Amino acid sequence: MTNPEWIMADAPVIKVRKEKERKDHRRERKRVQASDRGKQRVQPRRY
């Protein structure tokens, strides 16, 4: 598993996985922030 061929073959796959995970985290954060902002906006209107 320590062969350079394995490392070079796995490197692009790992990079793609990391990019996907980062994008997913960003989407989750945006969703949470949007929901929180919406709640903050709606509550003062009701009261």
PDB file of C-alpha atoms in Angstrom, residues 20-34:
ATOM      1  CA  LYS A  20     -17.618  17.063  -1.801  1.00  0.00           C
ATOM      2  CA  GLU A  21     -17.523  17.023   2.006  1.00  0.00           C
ATOM      3  CA  ARG A  22     -16.600  20.722   2.096  1.00  0.00           C
ATOM      4  CA  LYS A  23     -19.463  21.589  -0.254  1.00  0.00           C
ATOM      5  CA  ASP A  24     -21.898  19.551   1.854  1.00  0.00           C
ATOM      6  CA  HIS A  25     -20.762  21.326   5.032  1.00  0.00           C
ATOM      7  CA  ARG A  26     -21.184  24.720   3.358  1.00  0.00           C
ATOM      8  CA  ARG A  27     -24.704  23.792   2.226  1.00  0.00           C
ATOM      9  CA  GLU A  28     -25.633  22.606   5.723  1.00  0.00           C
ATOM     10  CA  ARG A  29     -24.314  25.826   7.291  1.00  0.00           C
ATOM     11  CA  LYS A  30     -26.229  27.960   4.774  1.00  0.00           C
ATOM     12  CA  ARG A  31     -29.444  26.031   5.467  1.00  0.00           C
ATOM     13  CA  VAL A  32     -29.053  26.426   9.229  1.00  0.00           C
ATOM     14  CA  GLN A  33     -28.285  30.146   8.951  1.00  0.00           C
ATOM     15  CA  ALA A  34     -31.240  30.720   6.616  1.00  0.00           C
TER      16      ALA A  34
END
